Amino acid sequence: MWSADEIAELCYLHYRTRLPKQGKPNPNREWTSLAAVVKVESAFQRAVLASPGNLQVTKEVVAMGTGTKCIGQNKMRKTGDILNDSHAEVVAKRSFQRYLLHQMGLALSHQQCSIFIPGTETGKWKLKPNIIFVFFSSHTPCGDASIIPISESENRLSKLVTEDDAAGQSAECRSNHDHLRPGDKRKSEKMASNHIIKRMKTDDDGYFSVITEDLAVQQVSVKQEDETSTNSAEMQTANKETGLGRPKVVDVYRTGAKCVPGELDDARIPGVGYHCVGLLRVKPGRGDRTCSMSCSDKLARWNVLGCQGALLMHFLQYPVYLSAVIVGKCPYSQEAMRRAIIERCQHISFLPDGFLAQEVKLLQSDLQFEHSRQAIHEVQTNSKAKLVPCSAAISWSAVPEQPLDVTSDGFRQGTTKAAIGSHQSRSKICKVELFHTFQKLVTSISQEDLPDTLRMKTLETYGDYKEAALNYQEAWKVLRSQALPGWVKNAKEYLQFT
């Protein structure tokens, strides 16, 4: 048996006991975000996700990440030795890939303790059927999932976040009620005249902007077919307070993630019309724009392509999917989560064999992360010190050698300018390090035992190996063309390292 609270509690315990003080925030003035991947294993095949009351399962944290930062595009490197995106969700996912590479190494050396078993194709492996993976995040993912309706009752209770305070919060959703600056008003007016915006209608005849592929003008009720599962926690609270069928929505929580360049932009109208929902977004930078897509967008992608990435797909018959996504105690909307992670991609067709848009379980825990922005703020209510996001990111993987990594600005913490580019400056989860781990797997196998995609081919660069994972690349092409057309792709020059 497993529940959202049990998964959250396990992750918080792991954070407290297995991660060092180095890289954690100073609780007097700093906060951070936490994410993890938990392996859930049962004694019976395919019974794990259902988890009936009498089923015994073992739960183990196999990857963990903390962090709230991204590097700007001007700091990106063609050598693959810097972490572009250090948001907790991405650090956890890359730490998970490191764990999967280690488990694939165990499988290739015929060790039964591996999570993988032989597939039906030569050189291919698949996940044991009694194992699933659950993703945990202490906060709602930045981007589309963080655009959460705020009811009138919540609005009265909530403390408003000022513009200055909000500037450092790229990793957490936030509410911001101050008026538009003159430039924003002009931009908003221009938006209204240049684009057709589809809007969600709220019960009080207000509108909640949403974009669809064809941008057709259409009124869609916020209410979904299955009200019991889609009503957000805060909406349910508001219903109890007011005794009404539906609360009056007066605003939305804001996300710091910006709409992708060249695509439709937010209207920035005060209140519920501030954001357009359903859009692809990039994480904000400090002056220098980033090329990192929002965590909402990345989770939507992982929900179709899996978490293993292109390289590991050479060895896998099926992608490694997440069975559930659990969010800790924070502003949360089931409707926004479902829209951002599932619904934007659920209509796609003609995916290659083995790939499928997943109906991932979306759950929330009632347990708060001790170093979340909200928790630190509650403790430091009387302090005059400004709360800032922690600059470090921690990566942890369930691997025997150097499981832990603490980074800052994309490199190992403590790296001097002179040391940048050295082996010692690299995180264990940067592209080039994961690539070298993958290459060691390839060279450990005889030619006849290699999968078809790696046999008798001249592959040299990181980009070569990624492109050679044909079914993964085909699935990604289908997903981009049908659901995520504005995705910001890194130029090929950033993939040509060896």
mmCIF file of C-alpha atoms in Angstrom, residues 16-199:
data_model
loop_
_atom_site.group_PDB
_atom_site.id
_atom_site.type_symbol
_atom_site.label_atom_id
_atom_site.label_comp_id
_atom_site.label_asym_id
_atom_site.label_seq_id
_atom_site.Cartn_x
_atom_site.Cartn_y
_atom_site.Cartn_z
ATOM 1 C CA ARG A 16 16.981 15.169 6.021
ATOM 2 C CA THR A 17 19.122 12.067 6.534
ATOM 3 C CA ARG A 18 20.910 11.297 3.243
ATOM 4 C CA LEU A 19 21.682 14.752 1.858
ATOM 5 C CA PRO A 20 24.461 16.835 3.422
ATOM 6 C CA LYS A 21 24.116 20.316 4.869
ATOM 7 C CA GLN A 22 26.223 21.587 1.974
ATOM 8 C CA GLY A 23 23.869 22.753 -0.769
ATOM 9 C CA LYS A 24 20.838 23.072 1.503
ATOM 10 C CA PRO A 25 19.369 26.537 2.130
ATOM 11 C CA ASN A 26 20.162 28.705 5.144
ATOM 12 C CA PRO A 27 16.697 28.533 6.808
ATOM 13 C CA ASN A 28 17.077 32.062 8.144
ATOM 14 C CA ARG A 29 16.877 33.588 4.684
ATOM 15 C CA GLU A 30 16.794 30.931 1.925
ATOM 16 C CA TRP A 31 14.365 28.394 0.481
ATOM 17 C CA THR A 32 14.607 25.690 -2.159
ATOM 18 C CA SER A 33 12.513 23.120 -4.026
ATOM 19 C CA LEU A 34 12.755 19.342 -3.779
ATOM 20 C CA ALA A 35 11.932 16.569 -6.243
ATOM 21 C CA ALA A 36 12.551 12.825 -6.252
ATOM 22 C CA VAL A 37 11.822 9.543 -8.004
ATOM 23 C CA VAL A 38 10.612 6.669 -5.818
ATOM 24 C CA LYS A 39 10.741 3.037 -6.885
ATOM 25 C CA VAL A 40 7.678 1.085 -5.731
ATOM 26 C CA GLU A 41 8.085 -2.672 -5.958
ATOM 27 C CA SER A 42 5.532 -5.352 -5.192
ATOM 28 C CA ALA A 43 5.739 -9.108 -4.882
ATOM 29 C CA PHE A 44 3.037 -9.493 -7.544
ATOM 30 C CA GLN A 45 3.101 -8.478 -11.166
ATOM 31 C CA ARG A 46 1.166 -5.381 -12.249
ATOM 32 C CA ALA A 47 -0.405 -4.930 -8.826
ATOM 33 C CA VAL A 48 1.696 -1.996 -7.704
ATOM 34 C CA LEU A 49 -0.229 0.964 -9.044
ATOM 35 C CA ALA A 50 -3.606 -0.302 -7.841
ATOM 36 C CA SER A 51 -2.123 -1.028 -4.411
ATOM 37 C CA PRO A 52 -5.032 -2.774 -2.680
ATOM 38 C CA GLY A 53 -4.963 -2.569 1.104
ATOM 39 C CA ASN A 54 -3.468 -6.003 1.670
ATOM 40 C CA LEU A 55 -0.649 -5.625 -0.869
ATOM 41 C CA GLN A 56 2.832 -5.198 0.583
ATOM 42 C CA VAL A 57 5.170 -2.986 -1.396
ATOM 43 C CA THR A 58 8.687 -1.722 -0.837
ATOM 44 C CA LYS A 59 9.360 1.962 -1.479
ATOM 45 C CA GLU A 60 12.823 3.347 -2.157
ATOM 46 C CA VAL A 61 14.045 6.795 -3.179
ATOM 47 C CA VAL A 62 16.305 6.147 -6.196
ATOM 48 C CA ALA A 63 16.912 9.747 -7.303
ATOM 49 C CA MET A 64 16.599 13.181 -5.722
ATOM 50 C CA GLY A 65 17.216 16.784 -6.722
ATOM 51 C CA THR A 66 16.957 20.238 -5.210
ATOM 52 C CA GLY A 67 17.273 23.604 -6.926
ATOM 53 C CA THR A 68 15.514 26.660 -8.334
ATOM 54 C CA LYS A 69 17.941 28.114 -10.886
ATOM 55 C CA CYS A 70 18.697 28.075 -14.621
ATOM 56 C CA ILE A 71 21.612 29.456 -16.571
ATOM 57 C CA GLY A 72 21.006 32.068 -19.274
ATOM 58 C CA GLN A 73 21.573 31.241 -22.935
ATOM 59 C CA ASN A 74 24.851 33.209 -22.976
ATOM 60 C CA LYS A 75 26.336 30.802 -20.411
ATOM 61 C CA MET A 76 25.485 27.667 -22.406
ATOM 62 C CA ARG A 77 28.493 25.613 -23.526
ATOM 63 C CA LYS A 78 29.113 23.391 -26.564
ATOM 64 C CA THR A 79 31.113 20.909 -24.484
ATOM 65 C CA GLY A 80 28.110 19.459 -22.589
ATOM 66 C CA ASP A 81 29.787 20.065 -19.236
ATOM 67 C CA ILE A 82 27.347 22.528 -17.649
ATOM 68 C CA LEU A 83 23.860 22.002 -16.209
ATOM 69 C CA ASN A 84 21.564 24.338 -18.131
ATOM 70 C CA ASP A 85 18.538 23.689 -15.912
ATOM 71 C CA SER A 86 18.878 23.174 -12.157
ATOM 72 C CA HIS A 87 15.209 23.224 -11.171
ATOM 73 C CA ALA A 88 14.586 20.395 -8.712
ATOM 74 C CA GLU A 89 12.387 18.384 -11.103
ATOM 75 C CA VAL A 90 15.052 18.391 -13.813
ATOM 76 C CA VAL A 91 17.901 17.616 -11.395
ATOM 77 C CA ALA A 92 15.834 14.673 -10.048
ATOM 78 C CA LYS A 93 15.103 13.418 -13.565
ATOM 79 C CA ARG A 94 18.748 13.580 -14.631
ATOM 80 C CA SER A 95 19.729 11.855 -11.355
ATOM 81 C CA PHE A 96 17.138 9.194 -12.248
ATOM 82 C CA GLN A 97 18.766 8.722 -15.674
ATOM 83 C CA ARG A 98 22.080 8.148 -13.893
ATOM 84 C CA TYR A 99 20.371 5.483 -11.761
ATOM 85 C CA LEU A 100 18.848 3.858 -14.884
ATOM 86 C CA LEU A 101 22.262 3.753 -16.587
ATOM 87 C CA HIS A 102 23.684 2.002 -13.518
ATOM 88 C CA GLN A 103 20.800 -0.499 -13.503
ATOM 89 C CA MET A 104 21.328 -1.160 -17.217
ATOM 90 C CA GLY A 105 24.987 -1.905 -16.430
ATOM 91 C CA LEU A 106 23.841 -4.479 -13.854
ATOM 92 C CA ALA A 107 21.500 -6.056 -16.420
ATOM 93 C CA LEU A 108 24.214 -6.250 -19.082
ATOM 94 C CA SER A 109 26.485 -8.048 -16.603
ATOM 95 C CA HIS A 110 23.615 -10.492 -15.899
ATOM 96 C CA GLN A 111 22.970 -9.485 -12.306
ATOM 97 C CA GLN A 112 19.448 -10.393 -11.169
ATOM 98 C CA CYS A 113 19.259 -7.438 -8.808
ATOM 99 C CA SER A 114 18.776 -5.130 -11.819
ATOM 100 C CA ILE A 115 15.367 -3.563 -12.398
ATOM 101 C CA PHE A 116 15.596 -4.699 -16.049
ATOM 102 C CA ILE A 117 14.924 -8.095 -17.624
ATOM 103 C CA PRO A 118 15.593 -9.215 -21.226
ATOM 104 C CA GLY A 119 13.125 -8.033 -23.855
ATOM 105 C CA THR A 120 12.062 -9.923 -26.975
ATOM 106 C CA GLU A 121 14.403 -8.057 -29.356
ATOM 107 C CA THR A 122 18.183 -8.539 -29.564
ATOM 108 C CA GLY A 123 20.023 -6.239 -27.186
ATOM 109 C CA LYS A 124 16.786 -4.825 -25.750
ATOM 110 C CA TRP A 125 15.618 -4.800 -22.123
ATOM 111 C CA LYS A 126 12.428 -3.947 -20.304
ATOM 112 C CA LEU A 127 11.407 -2.966 -16.788
ATOM 113 C CA LYS A 128 10.398 -5.759 -14.421
ATOM 114 C CA PRO A 129 6.577 -5.845 -14.370
ATOM 115 C CA ASN A 130 6.298 -5.542 -10.579
ATOM 116 C CA ILE A 131 8.129 -2.181 -10.492
ATOM 117 C CA ILE A 132 6.742 1.312 -11.031
ATOM 118 C CA PHE A 133 8.220 4.764 -10.502
ATOM 119 C CA VAL A 134 6.511 7.638 -8.697
ATOM 120 C CA PHE A 135 7.656 11.228 -9.139
ATOM 121 C CA PHE A 136 7.479 13.574 -6.157
ATOM 122 C CA SER A 137 7.795 17.356 -6.163
ATOM 123 C CA SER A 138 7.536 19.576 -3.092
ATOM 124 C CA HIS A 139 5.825 22.255 -5.197
ATOM 125 C CA THR A 140 3.632 22.654 -8.263
ATOM 126 C CA PRO A 141 5.798 22.561 -11.432
ATOM 127 C CA CYS A 142 6.576 25.991 -12.879
ATOM 128 C CA GLY A 143 4.786 26.937 -16.070
ATOM 129 C CA ASP A 144 1.250 25.943 -17.048
ATOM 130 C CA ALA A 145 0.506 23.779 -13.978
ATOM 131 C CA SER A 146 1.170 26.807 -11.737
ATOM 132 C CA ILE A 147 -1.556 28.950 -13.306
ATOM 133 C CA ILE A 148 -4.100 28.140 -10.632
ATOM 134 C CA PRO A 149 -7.501 29.813 -10.130
ATOM 135 C CA ILE A 150 -7.841 31.789 -6.875
ATOM 136 C CA SER A 151 -11.302 31.920 -5.301
ATOM 137 C CA GLU A 152 -12.703 35.020 -3.640
ATOM 138 C CA SER A 153 -12.427 33.452 -0.163
ATOM 139 C CA GLU A 154 -8.789 32.505 -0.758
ATOM 140 C CA ASN A 155 -8.079 35.962 -2.053
ATOM 141 C CA ARG A 156 -9.246 37.511 1.215
ATOM 142 C CA LEU A 157 -7.091 35.105 3.239
ATOM 143 C CA SER A 158 -3.938 35.172 1.192
ATOM 144 C CA LYS A 159 -1.014 37.515 1.679
ATOM 145 C CA LEU A 160 -0.228 39.292 -1.544
ATOM 146 C CA VAL A 161 3.249 38.870 -2.961
ATOM 147 C CA THR A 162 4.924 42.064 -4.168
ATOM 148 C CA GLU A 163 6.694 42.311 -7.527
ATOM 149 C CA ASP A 164 10.136 42.513 -5.878
ATOM 150 C CA ASP A 165 9.441 39.482 -3.728
ATOM 151 C CA ALA A 166 8.208 37.511 -6.713
ATOM 152 C CA ALA A 167 11.287 38.169 -8.850
ATOM 153 C CA GLY A 168 13.314 35.361 -7.286
ATOM 154 C CA GLN A 169 10.645 32.686 -7.421
ATOM 155 C CA SER A 170 11.017 31.082 -10.825
ATOM 156 C CA ALA A 171 10.430 27.642 -9.321
ATOM 157 C CA GLU A 172 7.212 28.244 -7.395
ATOM 158 C CA CYS A 173 3.820 29.440 -8.477
ATOM 159 C CA ARG A 174 2.801 32.775 -7.086
ATOM 160 C CA SER A 175 0.022 35.345 -6.893
ATOM 161 C CA ASN A 176 0.625 38.950 -7.871
ATOM 162 C CA HIS A 177 -2.160 41.480 -7.764
ATOM 163 C CA ASP A 178 -0.390 44.752 -8.471
ATOM 164 C CA HIS A 179 -1.444 46.852 -11.449
ATOM 165 C CA LEU A 180 0.175 46.696 -14.852
ATOM 166 C CA ARG A 181 3.029 49.010 -15.706
ATOM 167 C CA PRO A 182 2.375 51.313 -18.687
ATOM 168 C CA GLY A 183 4.445 49.123 -21.007
ATOM 169 C CA ASP A 184 2.492 46.034 -19.969
ATOM 170 C CA LYS A 185 -0.817 47.822 -20.584
ATOM 171 C CA ARG A 186 0.257 48.717 -24.116
ATOM 172 C CA LYS A 187 1.408 45.132 -24.671
ATOM 173 C CA SER A 188 -1.898 43.848 -23.348
ATOM 174 C CA GLU A 189 -3.857 46.117 -25.699
ATOM 175 C CA LYS A 190 -1.687 45.033 -28.628
ATOM 176 C CA MET A 191 -2.283 41.385 -27.725
ATOM 177 C CA ALA A 192 -6.018 41.880 -27.653
ATOM 178 C CA SER A 193 -6.029 43.443 -31.115
ATOM 179 C CA ASN A 194 -3.589 41.027 -32.791
ATOM 180 C CA HIS A 195 -4.700 37.598 -31.536
ATOM 181 C CA ILE A 196 -7.789 35.517 -31.127
ATOM 182 C CA ILE A 197 -7.807 34.125 -27.590
ATOM 183 C CA LYS A 198 -9.980 31.228 -26.521
ATOM 184 C CA ARG A 199 -11.130 31.718 -22.932
#
